[in-house]
mmCIF file of C-alpha atoms and ligand atoms in Angstrom:
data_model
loop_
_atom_site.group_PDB
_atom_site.id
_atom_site.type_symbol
_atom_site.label_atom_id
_atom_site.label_comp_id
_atom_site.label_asym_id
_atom_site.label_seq_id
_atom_site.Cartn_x
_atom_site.Cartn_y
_atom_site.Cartn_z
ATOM 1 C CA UNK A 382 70.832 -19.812 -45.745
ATOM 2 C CA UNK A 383 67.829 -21.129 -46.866
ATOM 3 C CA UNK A 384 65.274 -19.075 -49.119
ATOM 4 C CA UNK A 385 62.588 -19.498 -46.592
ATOM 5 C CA UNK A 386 64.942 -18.101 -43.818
ATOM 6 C CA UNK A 387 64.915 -14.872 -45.308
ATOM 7 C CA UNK A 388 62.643 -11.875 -45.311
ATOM 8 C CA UNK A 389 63.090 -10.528 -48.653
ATOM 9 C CA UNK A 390 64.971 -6.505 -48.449
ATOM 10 C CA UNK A 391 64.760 -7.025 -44.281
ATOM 11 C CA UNK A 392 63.710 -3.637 -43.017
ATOM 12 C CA UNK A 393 64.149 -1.631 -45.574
ATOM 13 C CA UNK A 394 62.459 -1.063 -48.530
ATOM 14 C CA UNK A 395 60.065 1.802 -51.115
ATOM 15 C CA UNK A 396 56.877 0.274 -49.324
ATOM 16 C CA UNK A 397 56.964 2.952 -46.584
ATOM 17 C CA UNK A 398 55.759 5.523 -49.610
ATOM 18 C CA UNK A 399 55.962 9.133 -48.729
ATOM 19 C CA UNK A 400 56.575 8.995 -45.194
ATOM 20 C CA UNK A 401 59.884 7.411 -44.948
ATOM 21 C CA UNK A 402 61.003 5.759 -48.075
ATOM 22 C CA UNK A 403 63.434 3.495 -46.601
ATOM 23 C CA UNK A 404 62.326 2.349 -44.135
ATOM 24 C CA UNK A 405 58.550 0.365 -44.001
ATOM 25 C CA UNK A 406 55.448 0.767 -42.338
ATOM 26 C CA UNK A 407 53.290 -2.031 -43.219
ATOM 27 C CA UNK A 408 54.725 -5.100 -41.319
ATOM 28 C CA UNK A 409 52.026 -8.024 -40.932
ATOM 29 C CA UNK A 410 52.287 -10.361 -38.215
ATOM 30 C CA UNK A 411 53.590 -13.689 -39.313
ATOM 31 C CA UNK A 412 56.062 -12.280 -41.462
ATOM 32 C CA UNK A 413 57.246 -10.502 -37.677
ATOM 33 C CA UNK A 414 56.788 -13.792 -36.446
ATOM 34 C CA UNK A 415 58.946 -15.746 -39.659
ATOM 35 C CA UNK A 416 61.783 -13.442 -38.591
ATOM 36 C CA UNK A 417 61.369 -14.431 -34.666
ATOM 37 C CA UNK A 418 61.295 -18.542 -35.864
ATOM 38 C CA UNK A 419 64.504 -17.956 -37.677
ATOM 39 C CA UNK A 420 67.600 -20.158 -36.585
ATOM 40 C CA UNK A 421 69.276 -17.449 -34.202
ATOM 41 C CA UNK A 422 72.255 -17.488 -36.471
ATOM 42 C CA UNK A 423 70.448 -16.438 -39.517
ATOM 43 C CA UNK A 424 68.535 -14.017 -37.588
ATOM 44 C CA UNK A 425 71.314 -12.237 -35.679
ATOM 45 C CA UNK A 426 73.176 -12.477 -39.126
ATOM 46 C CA UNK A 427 70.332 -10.094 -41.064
ATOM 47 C CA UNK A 428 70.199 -7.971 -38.058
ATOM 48 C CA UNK A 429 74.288 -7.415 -37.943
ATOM 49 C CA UNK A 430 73.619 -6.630 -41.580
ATOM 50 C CA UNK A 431 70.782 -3.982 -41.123
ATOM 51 C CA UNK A 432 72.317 -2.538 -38.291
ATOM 52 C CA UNK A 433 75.594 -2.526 -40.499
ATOM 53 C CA UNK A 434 73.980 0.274 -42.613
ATOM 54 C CA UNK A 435 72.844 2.762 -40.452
ATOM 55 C CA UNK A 436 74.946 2.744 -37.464
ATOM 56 C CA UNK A 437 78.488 2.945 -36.512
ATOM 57 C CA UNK A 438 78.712 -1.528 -35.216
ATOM 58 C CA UNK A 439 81.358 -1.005 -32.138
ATOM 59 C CA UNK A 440 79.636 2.526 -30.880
ATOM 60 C CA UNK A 441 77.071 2.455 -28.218
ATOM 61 C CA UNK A 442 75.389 5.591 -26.405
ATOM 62 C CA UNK A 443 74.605 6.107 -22.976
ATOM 63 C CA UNK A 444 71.650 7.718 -21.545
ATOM 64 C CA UNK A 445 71.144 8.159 -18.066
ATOM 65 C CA UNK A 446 67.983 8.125 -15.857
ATOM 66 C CA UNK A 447 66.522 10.048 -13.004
ATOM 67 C CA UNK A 448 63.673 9.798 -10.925
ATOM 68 C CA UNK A 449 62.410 13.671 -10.544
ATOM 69 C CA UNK A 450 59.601 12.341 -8.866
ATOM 70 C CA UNK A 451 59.127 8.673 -7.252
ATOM 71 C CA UNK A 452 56.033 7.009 -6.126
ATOM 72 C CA UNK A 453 52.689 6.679 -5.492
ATOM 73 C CA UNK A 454 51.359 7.016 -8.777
ATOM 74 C CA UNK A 455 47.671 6.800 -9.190
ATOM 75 C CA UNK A 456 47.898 4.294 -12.341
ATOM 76 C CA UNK A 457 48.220 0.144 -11.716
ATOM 77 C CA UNK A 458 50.902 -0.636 -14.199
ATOM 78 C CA UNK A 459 51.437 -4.389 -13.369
ATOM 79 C CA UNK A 460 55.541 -4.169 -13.322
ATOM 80 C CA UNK A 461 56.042 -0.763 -11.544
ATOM 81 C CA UNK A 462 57.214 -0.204 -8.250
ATOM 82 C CA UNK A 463 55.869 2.942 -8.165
ATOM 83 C CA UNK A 464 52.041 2.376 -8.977
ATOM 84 C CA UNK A 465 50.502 2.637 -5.647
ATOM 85 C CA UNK A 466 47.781 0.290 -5.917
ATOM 86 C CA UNK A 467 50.116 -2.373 -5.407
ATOM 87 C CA UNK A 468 47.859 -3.620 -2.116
ATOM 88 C CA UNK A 469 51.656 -5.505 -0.407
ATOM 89 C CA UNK A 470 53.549 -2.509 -1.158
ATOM 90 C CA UNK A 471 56.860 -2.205 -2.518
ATOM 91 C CA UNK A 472 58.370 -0.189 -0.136
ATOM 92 C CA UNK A 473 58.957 2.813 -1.712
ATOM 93 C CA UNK A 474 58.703 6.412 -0.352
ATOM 94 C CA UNK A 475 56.870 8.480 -2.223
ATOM 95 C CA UNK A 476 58.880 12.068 -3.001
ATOM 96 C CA UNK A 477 57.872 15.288 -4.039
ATOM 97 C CA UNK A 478 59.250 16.628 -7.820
ATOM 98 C CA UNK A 479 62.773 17.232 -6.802
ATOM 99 C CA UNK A 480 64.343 20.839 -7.167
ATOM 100 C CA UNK A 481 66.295 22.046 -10.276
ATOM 101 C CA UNK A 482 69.040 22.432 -8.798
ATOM 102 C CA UNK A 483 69.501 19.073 -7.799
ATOM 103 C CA UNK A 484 68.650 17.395 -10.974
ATOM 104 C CA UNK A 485 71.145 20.144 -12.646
ATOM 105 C CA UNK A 486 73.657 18.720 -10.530
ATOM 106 C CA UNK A 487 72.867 15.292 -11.256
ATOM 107 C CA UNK A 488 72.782 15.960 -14.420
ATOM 108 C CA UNK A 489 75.791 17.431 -14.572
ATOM 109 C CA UNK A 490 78.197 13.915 -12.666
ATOM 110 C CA UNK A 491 76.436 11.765 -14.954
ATOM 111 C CA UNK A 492 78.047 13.712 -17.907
ATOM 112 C CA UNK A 493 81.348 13.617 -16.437
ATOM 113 C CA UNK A 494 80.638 9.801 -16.154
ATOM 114 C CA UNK A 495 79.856 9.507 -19.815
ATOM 115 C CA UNK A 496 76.511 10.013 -20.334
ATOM 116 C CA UNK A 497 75.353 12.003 -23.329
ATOM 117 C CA UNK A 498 71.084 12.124 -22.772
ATOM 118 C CA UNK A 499 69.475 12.604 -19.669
ATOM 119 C CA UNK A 500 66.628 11.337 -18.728
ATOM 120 C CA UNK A 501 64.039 12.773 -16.383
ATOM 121 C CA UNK A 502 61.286 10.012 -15.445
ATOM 122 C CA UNK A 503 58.338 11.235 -12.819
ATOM 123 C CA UNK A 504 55.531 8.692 -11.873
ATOM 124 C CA UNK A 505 52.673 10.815 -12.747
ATOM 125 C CA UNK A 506 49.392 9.897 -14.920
ATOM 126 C CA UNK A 507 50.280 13.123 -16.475
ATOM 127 C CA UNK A 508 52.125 16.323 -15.206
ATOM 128 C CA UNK A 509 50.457 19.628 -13.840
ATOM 129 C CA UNK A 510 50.002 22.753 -14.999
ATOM 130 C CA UNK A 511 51.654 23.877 -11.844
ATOM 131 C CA UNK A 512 54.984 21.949 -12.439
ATOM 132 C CA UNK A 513 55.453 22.990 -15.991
ATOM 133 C CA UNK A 514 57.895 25.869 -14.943
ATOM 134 C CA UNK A 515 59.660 23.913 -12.711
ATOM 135 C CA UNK A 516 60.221 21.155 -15.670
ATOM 136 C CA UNK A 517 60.993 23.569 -18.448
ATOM 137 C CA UNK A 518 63.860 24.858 -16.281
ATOM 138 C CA UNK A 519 65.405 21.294 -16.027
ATOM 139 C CA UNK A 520 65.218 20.955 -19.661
ATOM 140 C CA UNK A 521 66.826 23.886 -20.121
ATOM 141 C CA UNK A 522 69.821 23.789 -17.186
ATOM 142 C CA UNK A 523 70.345 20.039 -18.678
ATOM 143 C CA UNK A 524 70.714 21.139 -21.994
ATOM 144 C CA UNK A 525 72.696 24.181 -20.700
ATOM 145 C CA UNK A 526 75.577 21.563 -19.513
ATOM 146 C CA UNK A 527 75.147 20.233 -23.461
ATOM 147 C CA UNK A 528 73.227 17.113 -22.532
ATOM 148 C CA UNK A 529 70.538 16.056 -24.886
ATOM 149 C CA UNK A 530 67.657 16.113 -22.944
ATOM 150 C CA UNK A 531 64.459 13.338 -22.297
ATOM 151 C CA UNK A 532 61.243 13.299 -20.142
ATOM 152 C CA UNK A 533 59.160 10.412 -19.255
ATOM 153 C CA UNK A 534 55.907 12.286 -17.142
ATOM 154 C CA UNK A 535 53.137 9.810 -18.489
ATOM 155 C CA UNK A 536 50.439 11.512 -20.600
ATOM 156 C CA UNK A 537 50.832 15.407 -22.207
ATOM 157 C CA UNK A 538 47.765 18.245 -23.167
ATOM 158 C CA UNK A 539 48.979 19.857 -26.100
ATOM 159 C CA UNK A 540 50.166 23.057 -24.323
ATOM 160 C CA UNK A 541 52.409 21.053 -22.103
ATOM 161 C CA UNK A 542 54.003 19.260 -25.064
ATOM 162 C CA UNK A 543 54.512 22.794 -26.965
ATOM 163 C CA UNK A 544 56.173 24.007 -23.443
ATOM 164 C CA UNK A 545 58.888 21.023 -22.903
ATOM 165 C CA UNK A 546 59.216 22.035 -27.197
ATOM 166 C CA UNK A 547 60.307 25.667 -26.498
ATOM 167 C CA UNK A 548 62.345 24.546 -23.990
ATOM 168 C CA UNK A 549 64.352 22.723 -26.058
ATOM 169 C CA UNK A 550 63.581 19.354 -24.981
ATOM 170 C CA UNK A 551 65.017 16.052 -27.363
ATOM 171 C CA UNK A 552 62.963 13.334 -26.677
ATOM 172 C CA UNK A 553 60.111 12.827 -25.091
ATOM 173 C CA UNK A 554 59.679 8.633 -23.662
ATOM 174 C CA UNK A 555 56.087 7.158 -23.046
ATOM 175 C CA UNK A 556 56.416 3.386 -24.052
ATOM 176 C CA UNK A 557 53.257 0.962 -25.753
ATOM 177 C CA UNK A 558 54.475 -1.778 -22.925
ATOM 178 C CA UNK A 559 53.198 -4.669 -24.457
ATOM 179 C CA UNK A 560 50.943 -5.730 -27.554
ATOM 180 C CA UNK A 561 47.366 -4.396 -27.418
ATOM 181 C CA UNK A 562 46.190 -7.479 -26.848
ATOM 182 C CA UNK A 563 48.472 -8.563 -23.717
ATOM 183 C CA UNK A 564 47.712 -4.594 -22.610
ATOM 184 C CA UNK A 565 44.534 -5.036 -20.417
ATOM 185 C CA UNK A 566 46.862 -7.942 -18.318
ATOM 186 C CA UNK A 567 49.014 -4.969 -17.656
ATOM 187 C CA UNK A 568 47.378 -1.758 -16.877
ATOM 188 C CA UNK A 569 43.741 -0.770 -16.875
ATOM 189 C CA UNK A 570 44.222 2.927 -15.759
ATOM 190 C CA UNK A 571 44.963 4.004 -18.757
ATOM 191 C CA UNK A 572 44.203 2.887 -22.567
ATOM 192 C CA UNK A 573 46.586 1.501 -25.127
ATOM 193 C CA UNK A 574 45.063 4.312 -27.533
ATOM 194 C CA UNK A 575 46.032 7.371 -25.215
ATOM 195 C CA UNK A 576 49.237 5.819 -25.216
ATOM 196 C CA UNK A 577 49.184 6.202 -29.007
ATOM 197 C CA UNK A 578 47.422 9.493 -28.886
ATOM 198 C CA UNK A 579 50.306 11.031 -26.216
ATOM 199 C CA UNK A 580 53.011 9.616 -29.022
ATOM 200 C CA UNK A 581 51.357 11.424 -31.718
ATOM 201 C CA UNK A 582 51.169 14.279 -29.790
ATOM 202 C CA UNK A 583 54.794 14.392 -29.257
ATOM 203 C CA UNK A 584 55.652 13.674 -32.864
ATOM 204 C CA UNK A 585 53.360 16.533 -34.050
ATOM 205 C CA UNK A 586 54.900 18.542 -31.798
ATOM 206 C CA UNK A 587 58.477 18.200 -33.524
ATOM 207 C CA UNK A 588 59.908 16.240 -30.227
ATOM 208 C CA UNK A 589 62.135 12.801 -31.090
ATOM 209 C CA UNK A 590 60.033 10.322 -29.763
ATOM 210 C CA UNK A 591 61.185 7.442 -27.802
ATOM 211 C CA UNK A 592 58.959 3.927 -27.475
ATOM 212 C CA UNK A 593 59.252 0.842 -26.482
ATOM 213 C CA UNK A 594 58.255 -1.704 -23.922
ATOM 214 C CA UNK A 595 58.729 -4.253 -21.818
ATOM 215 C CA UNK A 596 59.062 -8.320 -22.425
ATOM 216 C CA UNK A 597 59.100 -11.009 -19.806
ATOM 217 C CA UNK A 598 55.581 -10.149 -18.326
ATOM 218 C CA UNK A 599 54.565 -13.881 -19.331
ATOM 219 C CA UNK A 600 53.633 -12.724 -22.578
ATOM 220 C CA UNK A 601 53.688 -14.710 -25.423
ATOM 221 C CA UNK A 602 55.728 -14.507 -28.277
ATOM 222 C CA UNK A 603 52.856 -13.098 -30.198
ATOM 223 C CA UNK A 604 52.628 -10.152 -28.021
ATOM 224 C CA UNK A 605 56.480 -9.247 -28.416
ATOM 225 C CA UNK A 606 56.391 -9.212 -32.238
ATOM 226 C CA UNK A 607 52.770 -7.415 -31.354
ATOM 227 C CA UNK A 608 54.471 -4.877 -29.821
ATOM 228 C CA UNK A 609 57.021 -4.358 -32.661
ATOM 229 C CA UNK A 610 54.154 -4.261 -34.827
ATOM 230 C CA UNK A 611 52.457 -1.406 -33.327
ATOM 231 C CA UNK A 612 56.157 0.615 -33.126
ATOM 232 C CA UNK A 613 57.376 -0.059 -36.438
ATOM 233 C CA UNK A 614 54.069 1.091 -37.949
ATOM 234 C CA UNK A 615 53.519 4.052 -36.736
ATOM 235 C CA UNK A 616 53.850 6.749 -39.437
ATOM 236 C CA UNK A 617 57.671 7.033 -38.290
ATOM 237 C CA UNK A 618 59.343 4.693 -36.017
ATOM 238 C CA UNK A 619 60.556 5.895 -32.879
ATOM 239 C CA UNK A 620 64.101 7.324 -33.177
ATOM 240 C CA UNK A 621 64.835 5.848 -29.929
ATOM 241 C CA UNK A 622 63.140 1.894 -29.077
ATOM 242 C CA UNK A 623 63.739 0.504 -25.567
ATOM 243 C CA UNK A 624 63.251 -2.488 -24.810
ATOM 244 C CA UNK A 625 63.367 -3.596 -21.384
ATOM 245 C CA UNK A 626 63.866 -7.092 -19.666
ATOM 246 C CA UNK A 627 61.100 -6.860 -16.589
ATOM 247 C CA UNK A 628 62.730 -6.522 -13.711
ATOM 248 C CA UNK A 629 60.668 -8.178 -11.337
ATOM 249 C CA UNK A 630 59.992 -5.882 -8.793
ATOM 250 C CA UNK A 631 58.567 -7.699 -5.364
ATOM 251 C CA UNK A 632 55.341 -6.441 -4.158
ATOM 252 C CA UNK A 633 54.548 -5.965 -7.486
ATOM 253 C CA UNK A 634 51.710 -8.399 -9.483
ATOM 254 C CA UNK A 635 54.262 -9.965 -11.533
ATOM 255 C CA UNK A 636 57.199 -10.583 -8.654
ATOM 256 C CA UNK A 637 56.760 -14.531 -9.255
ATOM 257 C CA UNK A 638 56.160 -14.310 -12.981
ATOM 258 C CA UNK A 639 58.737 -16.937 -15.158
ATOM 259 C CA UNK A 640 61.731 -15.351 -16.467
ATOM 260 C CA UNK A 641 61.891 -15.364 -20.189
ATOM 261 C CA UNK A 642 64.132 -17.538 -22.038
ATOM 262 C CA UNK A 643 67.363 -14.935 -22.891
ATOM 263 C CA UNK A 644 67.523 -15.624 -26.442
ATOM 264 C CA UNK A 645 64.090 -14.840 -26.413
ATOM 265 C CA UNK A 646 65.381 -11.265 -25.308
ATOM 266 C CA UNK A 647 67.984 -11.400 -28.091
ATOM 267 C CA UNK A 648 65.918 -12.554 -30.377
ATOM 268 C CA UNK A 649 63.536 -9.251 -29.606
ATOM 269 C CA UNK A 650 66.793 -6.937 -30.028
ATOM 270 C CA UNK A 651 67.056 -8.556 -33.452
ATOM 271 C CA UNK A 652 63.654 -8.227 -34.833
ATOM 272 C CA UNK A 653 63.241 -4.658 -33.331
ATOM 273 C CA UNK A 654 66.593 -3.844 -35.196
ATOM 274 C CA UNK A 655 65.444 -5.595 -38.756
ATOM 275 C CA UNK A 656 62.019 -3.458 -38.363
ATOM 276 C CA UNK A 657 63.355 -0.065 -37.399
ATOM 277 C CA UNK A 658 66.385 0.234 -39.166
ATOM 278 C CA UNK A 659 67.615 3.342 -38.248
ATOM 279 C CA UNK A 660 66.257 3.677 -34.923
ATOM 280 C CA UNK A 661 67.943 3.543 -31.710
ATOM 281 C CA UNK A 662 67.989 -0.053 -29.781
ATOM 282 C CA UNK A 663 68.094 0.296 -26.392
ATOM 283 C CA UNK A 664 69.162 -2.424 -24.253
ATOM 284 C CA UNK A 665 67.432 -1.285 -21.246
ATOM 285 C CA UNK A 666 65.735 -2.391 -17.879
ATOM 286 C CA UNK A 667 67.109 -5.840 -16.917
ATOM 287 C CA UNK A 668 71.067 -5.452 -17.484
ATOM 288 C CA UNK A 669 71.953 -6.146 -14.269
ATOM 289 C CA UNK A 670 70.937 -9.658 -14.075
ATOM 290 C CA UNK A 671 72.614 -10.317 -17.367
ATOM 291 C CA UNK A 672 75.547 -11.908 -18.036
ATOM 292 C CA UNK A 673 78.387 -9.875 -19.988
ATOM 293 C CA UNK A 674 77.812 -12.391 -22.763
ATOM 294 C CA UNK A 675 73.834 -12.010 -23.364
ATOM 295 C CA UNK A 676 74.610 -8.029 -23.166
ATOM 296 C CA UNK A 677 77.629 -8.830 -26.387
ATOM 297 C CA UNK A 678 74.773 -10.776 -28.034
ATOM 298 C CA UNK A 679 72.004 -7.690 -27.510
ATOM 299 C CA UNK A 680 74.741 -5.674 -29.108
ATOM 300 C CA UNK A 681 75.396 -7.999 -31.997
ATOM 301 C CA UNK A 682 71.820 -8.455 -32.530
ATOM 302 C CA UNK A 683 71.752 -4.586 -32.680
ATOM 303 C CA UNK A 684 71.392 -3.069 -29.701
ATOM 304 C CA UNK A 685 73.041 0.385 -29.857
ATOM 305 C CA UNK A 686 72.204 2.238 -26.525
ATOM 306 C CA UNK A 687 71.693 1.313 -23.228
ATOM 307 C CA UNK A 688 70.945 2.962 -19.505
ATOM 308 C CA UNK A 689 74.192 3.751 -17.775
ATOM 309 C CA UNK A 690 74.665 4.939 -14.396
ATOM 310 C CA UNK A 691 74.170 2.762 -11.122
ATOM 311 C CA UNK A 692 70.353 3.443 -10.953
ATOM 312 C CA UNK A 693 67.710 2.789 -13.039
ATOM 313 C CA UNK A 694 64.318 4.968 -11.524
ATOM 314 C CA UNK A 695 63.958 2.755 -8.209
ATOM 315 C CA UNK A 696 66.344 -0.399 -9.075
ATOM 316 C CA UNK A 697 69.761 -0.744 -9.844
ATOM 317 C CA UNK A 698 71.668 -1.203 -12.706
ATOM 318 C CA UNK A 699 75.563 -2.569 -13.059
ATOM 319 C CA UNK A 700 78.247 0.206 -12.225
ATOM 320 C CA UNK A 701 79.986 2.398 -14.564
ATOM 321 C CA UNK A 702 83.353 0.418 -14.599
ATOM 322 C CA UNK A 703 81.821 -2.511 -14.973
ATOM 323 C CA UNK A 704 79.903 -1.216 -17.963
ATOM 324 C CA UNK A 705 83.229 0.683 -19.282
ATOM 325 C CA UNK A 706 85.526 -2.552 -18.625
ATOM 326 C CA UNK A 707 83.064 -4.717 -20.759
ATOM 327 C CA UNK A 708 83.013 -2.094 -23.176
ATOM 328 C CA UNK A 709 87.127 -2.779 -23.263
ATOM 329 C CA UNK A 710 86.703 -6.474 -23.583
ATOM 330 C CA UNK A 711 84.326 -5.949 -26.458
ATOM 331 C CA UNK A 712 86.290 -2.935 -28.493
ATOM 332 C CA UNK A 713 83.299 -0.893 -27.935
ATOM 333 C CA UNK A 714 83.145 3.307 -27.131
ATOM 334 C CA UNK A 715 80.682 5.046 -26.087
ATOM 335 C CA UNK A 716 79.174 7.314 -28.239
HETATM 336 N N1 SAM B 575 55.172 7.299 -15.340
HETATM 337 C C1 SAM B 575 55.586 7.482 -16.664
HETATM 338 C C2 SAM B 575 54.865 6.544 -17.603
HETATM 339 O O1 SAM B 575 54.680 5.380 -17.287
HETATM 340 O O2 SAM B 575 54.490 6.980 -18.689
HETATM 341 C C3 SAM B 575 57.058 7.377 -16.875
HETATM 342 C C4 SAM B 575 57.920 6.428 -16.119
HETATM 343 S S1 SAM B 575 57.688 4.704 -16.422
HETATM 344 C C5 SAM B 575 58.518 4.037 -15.056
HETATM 345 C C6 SAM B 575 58.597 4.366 -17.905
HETATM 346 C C7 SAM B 575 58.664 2.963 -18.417
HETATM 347 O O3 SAM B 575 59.600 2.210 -17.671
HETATM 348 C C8 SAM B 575 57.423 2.108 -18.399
HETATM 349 O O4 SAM B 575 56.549 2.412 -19.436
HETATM 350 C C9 SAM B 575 57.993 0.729 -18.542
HETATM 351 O O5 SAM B 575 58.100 0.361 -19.906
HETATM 352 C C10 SAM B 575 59.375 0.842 -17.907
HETATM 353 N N2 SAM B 575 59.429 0.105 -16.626
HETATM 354 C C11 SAM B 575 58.865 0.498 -15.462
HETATM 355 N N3 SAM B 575 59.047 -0.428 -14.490
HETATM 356 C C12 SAM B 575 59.743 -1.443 -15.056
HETATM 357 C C13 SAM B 575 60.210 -2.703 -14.577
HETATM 358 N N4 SAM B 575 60.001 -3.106 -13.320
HETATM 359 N N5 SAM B 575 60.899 -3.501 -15.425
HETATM 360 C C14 SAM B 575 61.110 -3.101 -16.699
HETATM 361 N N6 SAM B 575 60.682 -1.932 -17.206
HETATM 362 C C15 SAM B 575 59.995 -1.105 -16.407
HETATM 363 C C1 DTB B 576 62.303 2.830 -20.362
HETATM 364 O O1 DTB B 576 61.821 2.219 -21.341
HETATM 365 N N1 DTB B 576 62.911 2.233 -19.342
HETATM 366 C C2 DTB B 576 63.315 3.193 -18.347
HETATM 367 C C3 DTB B 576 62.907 4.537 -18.994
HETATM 368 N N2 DTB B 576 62.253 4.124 -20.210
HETATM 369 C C4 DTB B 576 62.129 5.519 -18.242
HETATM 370 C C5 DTB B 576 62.767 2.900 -16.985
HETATM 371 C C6 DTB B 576 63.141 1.536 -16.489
HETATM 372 C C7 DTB B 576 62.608 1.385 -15.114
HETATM 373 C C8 DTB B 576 63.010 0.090 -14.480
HETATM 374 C C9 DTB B 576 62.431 -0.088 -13.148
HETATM 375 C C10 DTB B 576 62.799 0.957 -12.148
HETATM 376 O O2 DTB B 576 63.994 1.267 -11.973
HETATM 377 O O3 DTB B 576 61.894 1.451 -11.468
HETATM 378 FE FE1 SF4 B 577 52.980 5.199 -12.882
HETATM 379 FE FE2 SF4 B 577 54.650 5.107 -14.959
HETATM 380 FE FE3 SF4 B 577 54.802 3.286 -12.979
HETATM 381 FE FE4 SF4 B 577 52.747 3.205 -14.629
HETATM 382 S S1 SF4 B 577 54.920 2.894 -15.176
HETATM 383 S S2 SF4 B 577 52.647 3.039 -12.387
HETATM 384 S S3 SF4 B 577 52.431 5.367 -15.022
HETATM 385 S S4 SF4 B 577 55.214 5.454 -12.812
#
């Protein structure tokens, strides 16, 4: 490998200062960008190695979603299904939060299937006050059946977040998308900075945070390492970083937008993994138009969760046994 191929101490390193020693804070864009030109066997090779020393290589967890509450959401996220100012519709019907019980139960078949986190997504600019019972006692019968536990309701007040806290709740998803520059081609409901606000919020709050986004909206490659910019310095990286292929959704702005190249995808897995070491990779929206052999290369390139279970929120995603007999072919367990 050539000098130049190389970002010196990839990942980790003292710069990060009192916040997180090993792991840094201060990444500039071109050197995000050096990593993203490398030859893609030099660059999976440094992330193997970083991912090497945090997390167990042939282990991969499973987290499972559910939509507690689908459609017509008030804000215009380009990609989403459920934003109901799509003007051709997507044909979705809107549903009311669904009852405890139900998600309990839910809950409950997806750990028998494998899952160890559950996650509850509702497609809400933020929750109300009026609901918060109703979601504490989700967390709680989820956690009850020894789940970890994650919500995805959009934005939080500060009594909310301290609520889904006492009860218990693990993580706590609300995703940056996109860089802030690509943001406004995305979603104008709602600002790039109250997306950071609602993550700080969470983090001060003593919840695991999860962030991430979403490549393939005909962003450029700018605007993915962007976007890995903005996660990987924040004052702590996310413990858990999805990043999801778009799944083009028809009715939806970007339907007809180009597919990215796949490598390009890989390549994203990599650089997410060589700038947050220790966090989570998810492998996440997308998997079911990918080929068994892009998902080993997301895993090689560090991917170290993904979303199991049939369903994503509104689309699917591939069937347990397929997921479990490519985890056979590949020597990997779930974790
Ligand atoms: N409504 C809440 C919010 O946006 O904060 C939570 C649910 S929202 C569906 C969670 C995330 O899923 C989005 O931020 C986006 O990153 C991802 N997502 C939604 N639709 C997607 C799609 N069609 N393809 C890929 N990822 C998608
Ligand atoms: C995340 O980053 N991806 C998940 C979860 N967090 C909530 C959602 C993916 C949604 C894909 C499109 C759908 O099924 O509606
Ligand atoms: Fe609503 Fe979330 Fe979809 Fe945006 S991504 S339209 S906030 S459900």
């Amino acid at each position: 490998m050539s000098a130049s191929a190389t970002v010196a101490n990839p990942g980790v390193s003292s710069l990060g200062g009192d916040v997180a020693p090993d792991t840094r804070h201060d990444w500039k864009r071109d050197e995000i960008l050096t990593l993203f030109d490398l030859p893609l066997m030099d660059l999976l090779f440094q992330a193997q190695q970083v991912h090497r020393l945090w997390h167990d290589p042939n282990k991969v967890q499973l987290s499972q979603l559910i939509s507690i509450k689908t459609g017509g959401c008030a804000e215009d996220c380009a990609y989403c299904s459920q934003a109901s100012s799509h003007k051709e519709g997507t044909g979705l019907t809107a549903t009311k939060l669904m009852e405890v019980e139900r998600v309990v139960a839910a809950a409950k078949q997806a750990k028998a299937g494998g899952a160890s986190r559950y996650c509850m997504g509702a497609a809400w600019t933020r929750p109300k006050d009026r609901d918060m019972d109703t979601l504490v006692a989700m967390v709680k019968g989820v956690r009850d059946l020894g789940m970890e536990t994650c919500m995805t309701l959009g934005m939080l007040s500060d009594h909310q977040t301290s609520q889904l806290k006492d009860a218990g709740l693990d993580y706590y998803n609300h995703n940056v998308d996109t860089s802030e520059e690509y943001y406004g081609q995305i979603i104008t409901t709602r600002s790039y900075q109250e997306r950071l606000d609602t993550l700080e919020r969470v983090r001060a709050a003593g919840i695991n945070v999860c962030s991430g986004g979403i490549v393939g909206m005909g962003e450029a490659r700018e605007d993915r390492a962007g976007m890995l910019k903005t996660l990987a310095n924040l004052p702590h990286h996310p413990e858990s970083v999805p990043i999801n292929m778009l799944v083009a959704v028809p009715g939806t702005p970007l339907e007809n937008v180009e597919k990215l190249d796949p490598f390009e995808f890989v390549r994203t897995i990599a650089v997410a993994r060589i700038m947050m070491p220790k966090s989570e990779v998810r492998l996440s929206a997308g998997r079911q138009s990918m080929s068994e052999e892009l998902q080993a290369m997301c895993f090689f390139a560090g991917a170290s969760s993904i979303f199991y279970g049939e369903q994503l929120l509104t689309t699917p995603n591939p069937e347990n046994n397929k997921d479990l007999a490519l985890f056979q072919k590949l020597g990997l367990s779930a974790a």
